[in-house]
PDB file of C-alpha atoms in Angstrom:
ATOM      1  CA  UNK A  86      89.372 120.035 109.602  1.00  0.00           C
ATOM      2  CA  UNK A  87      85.780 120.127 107.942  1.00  0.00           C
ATOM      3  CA  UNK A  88      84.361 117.236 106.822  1.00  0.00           C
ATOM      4  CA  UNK A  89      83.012 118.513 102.927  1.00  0.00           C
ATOM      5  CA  UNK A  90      81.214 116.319 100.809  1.00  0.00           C
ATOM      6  CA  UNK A  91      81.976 115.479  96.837  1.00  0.00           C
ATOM      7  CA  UNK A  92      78.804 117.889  96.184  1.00  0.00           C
ATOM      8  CA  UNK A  93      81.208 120.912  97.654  1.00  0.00           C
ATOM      9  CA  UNK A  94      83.770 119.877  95.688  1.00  0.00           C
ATOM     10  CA  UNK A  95      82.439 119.361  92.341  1.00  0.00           C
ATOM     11  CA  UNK A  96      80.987 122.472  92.203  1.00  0.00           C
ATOM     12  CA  UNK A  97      82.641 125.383  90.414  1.00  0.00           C
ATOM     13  CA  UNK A  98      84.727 127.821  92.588  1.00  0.00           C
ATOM     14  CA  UNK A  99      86.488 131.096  91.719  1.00  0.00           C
ATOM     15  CA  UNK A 100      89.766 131.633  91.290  1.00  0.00           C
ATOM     16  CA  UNK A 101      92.093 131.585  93.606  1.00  0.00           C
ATOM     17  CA  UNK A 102      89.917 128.656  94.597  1.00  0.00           C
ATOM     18  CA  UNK A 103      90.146 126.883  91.181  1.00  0.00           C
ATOM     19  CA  UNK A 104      92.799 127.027  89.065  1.00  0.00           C
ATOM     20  CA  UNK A 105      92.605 129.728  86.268  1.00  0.00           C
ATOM     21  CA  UNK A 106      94.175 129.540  83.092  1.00  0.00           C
ATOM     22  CA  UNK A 107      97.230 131.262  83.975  1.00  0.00           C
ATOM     23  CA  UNK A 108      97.552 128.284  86.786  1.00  0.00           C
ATOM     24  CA  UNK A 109      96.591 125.456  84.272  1.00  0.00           C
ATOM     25  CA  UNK A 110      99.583 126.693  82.140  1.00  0.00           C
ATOM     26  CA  UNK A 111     101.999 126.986  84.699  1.00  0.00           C
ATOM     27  CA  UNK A 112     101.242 123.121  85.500  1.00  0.00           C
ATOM     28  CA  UNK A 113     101.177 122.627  81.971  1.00  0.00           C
ATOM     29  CA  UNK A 114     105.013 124.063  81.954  1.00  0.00           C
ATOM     30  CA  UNK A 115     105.910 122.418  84.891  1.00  0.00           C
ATOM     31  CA  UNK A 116     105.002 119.233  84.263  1.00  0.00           C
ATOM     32  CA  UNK A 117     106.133 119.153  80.607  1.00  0.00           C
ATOM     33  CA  UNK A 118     106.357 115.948  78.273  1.00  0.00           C
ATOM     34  CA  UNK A 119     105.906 113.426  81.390  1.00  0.00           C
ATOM     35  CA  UNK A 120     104.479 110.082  80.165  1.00  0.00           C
ATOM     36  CA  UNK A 121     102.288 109.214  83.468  1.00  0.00           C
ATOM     37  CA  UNK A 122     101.201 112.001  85.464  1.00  0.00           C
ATOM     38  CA  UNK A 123      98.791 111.129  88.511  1.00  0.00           C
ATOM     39  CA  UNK A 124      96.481 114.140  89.723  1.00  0.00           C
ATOM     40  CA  UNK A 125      95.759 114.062  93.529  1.00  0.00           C
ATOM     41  CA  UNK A 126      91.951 115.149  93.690  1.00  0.00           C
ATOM     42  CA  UNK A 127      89.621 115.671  90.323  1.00  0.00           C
ATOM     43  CA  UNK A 128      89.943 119.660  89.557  1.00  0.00           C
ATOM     44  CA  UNK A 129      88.483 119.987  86.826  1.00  0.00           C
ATOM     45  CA  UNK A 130      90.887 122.406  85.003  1.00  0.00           C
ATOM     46  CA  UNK A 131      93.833 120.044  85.732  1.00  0.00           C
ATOM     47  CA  UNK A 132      92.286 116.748  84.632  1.00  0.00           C
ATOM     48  CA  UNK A 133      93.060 117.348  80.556  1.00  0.00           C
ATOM     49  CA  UNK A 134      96.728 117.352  82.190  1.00  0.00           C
ATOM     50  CA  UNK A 135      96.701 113.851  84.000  1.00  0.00           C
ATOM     51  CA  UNK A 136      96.886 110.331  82.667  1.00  0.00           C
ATOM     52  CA  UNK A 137      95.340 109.156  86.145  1.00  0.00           C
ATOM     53  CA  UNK A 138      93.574 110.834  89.012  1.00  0.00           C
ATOM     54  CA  UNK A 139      92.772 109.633  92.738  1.00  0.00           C
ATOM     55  CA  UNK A 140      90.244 111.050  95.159  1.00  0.00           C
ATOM     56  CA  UNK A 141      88.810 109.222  98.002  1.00  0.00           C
ATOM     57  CA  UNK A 142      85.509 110.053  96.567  1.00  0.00           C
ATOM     58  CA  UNK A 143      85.423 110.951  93.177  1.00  0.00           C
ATOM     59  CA  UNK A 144      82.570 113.271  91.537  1.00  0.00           C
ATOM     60  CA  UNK A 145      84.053 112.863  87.806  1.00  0.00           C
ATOM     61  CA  UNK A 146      82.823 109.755  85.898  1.00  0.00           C
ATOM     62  CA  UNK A 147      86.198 109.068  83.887  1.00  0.00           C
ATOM     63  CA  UNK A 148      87.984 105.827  83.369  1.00  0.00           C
ATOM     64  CA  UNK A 149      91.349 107.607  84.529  1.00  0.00           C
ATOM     65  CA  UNK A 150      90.347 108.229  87.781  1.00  0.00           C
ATOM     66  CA  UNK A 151      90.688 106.059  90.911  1.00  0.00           C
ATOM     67  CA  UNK A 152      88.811 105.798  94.059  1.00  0.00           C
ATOM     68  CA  UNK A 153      91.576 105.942  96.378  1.00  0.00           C
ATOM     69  CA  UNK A 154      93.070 107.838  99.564  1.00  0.00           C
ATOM     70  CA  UNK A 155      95.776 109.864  98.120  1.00  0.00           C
ATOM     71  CA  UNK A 156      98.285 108.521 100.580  1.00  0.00           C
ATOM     72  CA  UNK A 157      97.960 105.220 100.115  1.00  0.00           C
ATOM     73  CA  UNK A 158      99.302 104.830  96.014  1.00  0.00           C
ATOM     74  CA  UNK A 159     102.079 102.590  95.430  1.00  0.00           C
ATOM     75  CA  UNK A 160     102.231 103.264  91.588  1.00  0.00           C
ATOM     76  CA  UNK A 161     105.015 105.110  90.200  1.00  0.00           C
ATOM     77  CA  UNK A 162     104.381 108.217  88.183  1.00  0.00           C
ATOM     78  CA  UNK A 163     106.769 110.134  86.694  1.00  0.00           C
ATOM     79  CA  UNK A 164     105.055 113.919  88.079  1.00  0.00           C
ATOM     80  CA  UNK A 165     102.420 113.579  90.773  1.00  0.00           C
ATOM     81  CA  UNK A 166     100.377 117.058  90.778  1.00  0.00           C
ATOM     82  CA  UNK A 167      97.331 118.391  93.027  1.00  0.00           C
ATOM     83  CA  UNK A 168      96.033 121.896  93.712  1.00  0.00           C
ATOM     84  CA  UNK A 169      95.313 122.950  97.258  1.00  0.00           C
ATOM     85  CA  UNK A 170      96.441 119.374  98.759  1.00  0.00           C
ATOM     86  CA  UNK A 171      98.809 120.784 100.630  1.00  0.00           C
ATOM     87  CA  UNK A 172      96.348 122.732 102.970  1.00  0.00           C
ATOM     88  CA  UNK A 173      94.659 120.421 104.269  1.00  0.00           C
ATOM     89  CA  UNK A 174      96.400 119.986 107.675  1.00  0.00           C
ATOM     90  CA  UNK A 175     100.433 119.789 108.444  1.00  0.00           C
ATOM     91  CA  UNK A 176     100.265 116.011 109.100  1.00  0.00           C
ATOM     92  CA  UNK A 177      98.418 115.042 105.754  1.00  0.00           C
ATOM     93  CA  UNK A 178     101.136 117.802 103.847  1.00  0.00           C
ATOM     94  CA  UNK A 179     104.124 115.177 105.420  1.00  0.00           C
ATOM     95  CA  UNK A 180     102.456 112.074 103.916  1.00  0.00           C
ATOM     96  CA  UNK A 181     101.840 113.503 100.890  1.00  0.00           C
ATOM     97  CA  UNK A 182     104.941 114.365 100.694  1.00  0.00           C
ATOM     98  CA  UNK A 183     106.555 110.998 101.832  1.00  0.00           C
ATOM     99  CA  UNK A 184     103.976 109.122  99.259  1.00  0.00           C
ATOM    100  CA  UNK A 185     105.103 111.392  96.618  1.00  0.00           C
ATOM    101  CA  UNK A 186     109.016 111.338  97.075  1.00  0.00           C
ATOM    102  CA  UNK A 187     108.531 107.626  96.793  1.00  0.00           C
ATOM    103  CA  UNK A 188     106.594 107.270  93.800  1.00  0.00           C
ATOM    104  CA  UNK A 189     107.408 110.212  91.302  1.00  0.00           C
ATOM    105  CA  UNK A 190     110.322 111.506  90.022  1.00  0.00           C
ATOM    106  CA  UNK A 191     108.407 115.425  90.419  1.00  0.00           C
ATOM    107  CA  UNK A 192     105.853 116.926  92.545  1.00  0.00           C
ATOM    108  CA  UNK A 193     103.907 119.854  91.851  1.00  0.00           C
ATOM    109  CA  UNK A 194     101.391 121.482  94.360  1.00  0.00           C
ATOM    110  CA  UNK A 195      99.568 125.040  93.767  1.00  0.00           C
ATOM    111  CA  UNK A 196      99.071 125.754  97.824  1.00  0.00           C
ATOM    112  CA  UNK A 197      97.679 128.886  99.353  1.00  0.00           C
ATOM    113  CA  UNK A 198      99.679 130.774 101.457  1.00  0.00           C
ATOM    114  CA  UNK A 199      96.908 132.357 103.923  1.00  0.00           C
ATOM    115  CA  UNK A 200      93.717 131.544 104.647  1.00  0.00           C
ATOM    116  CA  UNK A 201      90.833 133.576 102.222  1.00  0.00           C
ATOM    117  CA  UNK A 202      87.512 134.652 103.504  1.00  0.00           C
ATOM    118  CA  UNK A 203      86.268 131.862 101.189  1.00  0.00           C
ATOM    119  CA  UNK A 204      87.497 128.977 101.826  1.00  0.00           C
ATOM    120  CA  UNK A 205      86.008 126.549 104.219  1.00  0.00           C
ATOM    121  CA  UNK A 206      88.821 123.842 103.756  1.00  0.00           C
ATOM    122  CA  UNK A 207      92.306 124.753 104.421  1.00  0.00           C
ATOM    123  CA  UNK A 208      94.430 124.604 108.025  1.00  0.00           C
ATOM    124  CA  UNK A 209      98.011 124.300 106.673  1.00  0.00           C
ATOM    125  CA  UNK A 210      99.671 127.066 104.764  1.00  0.00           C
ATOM    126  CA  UNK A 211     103.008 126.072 104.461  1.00  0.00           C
ATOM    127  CA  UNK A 212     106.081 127.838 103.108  1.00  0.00           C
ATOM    128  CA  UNK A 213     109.193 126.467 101.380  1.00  0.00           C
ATOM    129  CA  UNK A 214     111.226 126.054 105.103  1.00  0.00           C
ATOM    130  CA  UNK A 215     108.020 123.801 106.239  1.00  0.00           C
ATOM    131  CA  UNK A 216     108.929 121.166 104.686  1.00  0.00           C
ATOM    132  CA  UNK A 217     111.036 118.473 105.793  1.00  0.00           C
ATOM    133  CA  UNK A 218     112.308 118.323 101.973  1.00  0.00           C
ATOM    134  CA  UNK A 219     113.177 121.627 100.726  1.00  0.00           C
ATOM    135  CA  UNK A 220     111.236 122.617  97.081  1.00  0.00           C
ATOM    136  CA  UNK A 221     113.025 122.522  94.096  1.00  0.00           C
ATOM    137  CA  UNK A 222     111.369 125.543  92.685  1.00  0.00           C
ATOM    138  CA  UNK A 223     108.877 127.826  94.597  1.00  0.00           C
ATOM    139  CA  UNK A 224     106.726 130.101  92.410  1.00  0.00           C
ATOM    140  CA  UNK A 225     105.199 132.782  94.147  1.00  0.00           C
ATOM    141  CA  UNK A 226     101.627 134.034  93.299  1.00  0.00           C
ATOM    142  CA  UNK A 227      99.380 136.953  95.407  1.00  0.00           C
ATOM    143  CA  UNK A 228      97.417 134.597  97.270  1.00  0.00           C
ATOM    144  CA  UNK A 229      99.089 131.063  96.827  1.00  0.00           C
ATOM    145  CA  UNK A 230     102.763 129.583  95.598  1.00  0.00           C
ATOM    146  CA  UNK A 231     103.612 127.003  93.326  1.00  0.00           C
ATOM    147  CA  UNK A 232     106.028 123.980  95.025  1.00  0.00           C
ATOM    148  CA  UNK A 233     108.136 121.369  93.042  1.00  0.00           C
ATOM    149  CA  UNK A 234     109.797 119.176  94.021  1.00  0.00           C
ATOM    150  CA  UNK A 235     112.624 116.969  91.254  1.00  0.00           C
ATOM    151  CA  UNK A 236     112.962 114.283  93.494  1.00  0.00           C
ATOM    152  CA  UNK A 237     116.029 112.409  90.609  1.00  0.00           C
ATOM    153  CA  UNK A 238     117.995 115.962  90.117  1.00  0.00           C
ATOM    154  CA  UNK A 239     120.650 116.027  92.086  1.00  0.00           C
ATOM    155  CA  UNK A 240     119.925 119.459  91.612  1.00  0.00           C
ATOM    156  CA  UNK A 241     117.284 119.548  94.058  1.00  0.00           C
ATOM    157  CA  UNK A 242     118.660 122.424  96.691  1.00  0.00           C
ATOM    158  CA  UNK A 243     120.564 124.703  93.686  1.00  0.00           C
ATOM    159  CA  UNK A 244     117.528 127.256  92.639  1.00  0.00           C
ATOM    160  CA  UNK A 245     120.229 128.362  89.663  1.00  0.00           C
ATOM    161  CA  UNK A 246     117.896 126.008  87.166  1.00  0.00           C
ATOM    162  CA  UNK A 247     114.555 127.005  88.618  1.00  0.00           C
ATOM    163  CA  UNK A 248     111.839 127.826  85.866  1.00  0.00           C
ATOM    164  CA  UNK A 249     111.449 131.690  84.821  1.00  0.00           C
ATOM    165  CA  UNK A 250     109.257 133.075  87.835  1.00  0.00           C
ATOM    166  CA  UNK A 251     110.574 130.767  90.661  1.00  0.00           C
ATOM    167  CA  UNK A 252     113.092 131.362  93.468  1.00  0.00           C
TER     168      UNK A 252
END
């Protein structure tokens, strides 16, 4: 995987890249009333949506976020939420995973599903049967898919209560 510095990230990237507002809304949706809700990265767009946010090296100077490696947090949230974090490379997507199964009670990832002639970060483009824990919900965009995870529904395999757009 390239290494990219904060500089790459901070700046502002088209969508599919960045959320647009049609994505913003759909996390909005998805992650509902939740009282703590940690955002994995610092996308701009998502941050008016997070009570906390972790990056390893943060380019937003805000008091909610917190200079840390993503799989490392041992504080519970009640929805953990990034955008593109999954396609970063298969191992990383696992950890993630783990780290967020532990520590939320939802996860919600926006990952692409094939790589674009724009991006220079992304290895892993997982679909729903990648996962060692099967999604919730999958939404499925053009060029990426939403991913949930309810890790307290008992629920979690029985699509009948997905949201309007999901399989």
């Amino acid at each position: 995987m390239a290494e990219i510095d904060s500089a790459y990230w901070a700046a502002d990237h088209p969508h599919p890249l960045a959320p647009n507002d049609a994505d913003v809304e759909t996390y909005r949706e998805l992650i509902g009333s939740a009282p703590t809700r940690l955002l994995l990265g610092n996308t701009r767009a998502l941050m008016p949506l997070c009570t906390a946010a972790m990056d390893t090296d943060p380019f937003i100077d805000d008091p909610r976020v917190i200079a840390q490696d993503w799989t490392t947090n041992m504080v519970d949230y009640d929805v953990i939420f990034g955008d593109g974090v999954l396609n970063f490379t298969a191992d990383l997507t696992h950890q993630l995973l783990t780290m967020a199964q532990r520590h939320s009670r939802r996860f919600i990832v926006r990952a692409f599903s094939r790589r674009l002639p724009i991006m220079r970060v992304a290895d892993n483009f997982p679909t729903a049967n990648d996962f060692a824990i099967v999604p919730t919900h999958v939404l499925e965009r053009v060029d990426y898919r939403f991913f949930v995870w309810d890790f307290t529904d008992s629920r979690a395999n029985d699509n009948s209560s997905a949201p309007e757009g999901a399989q």
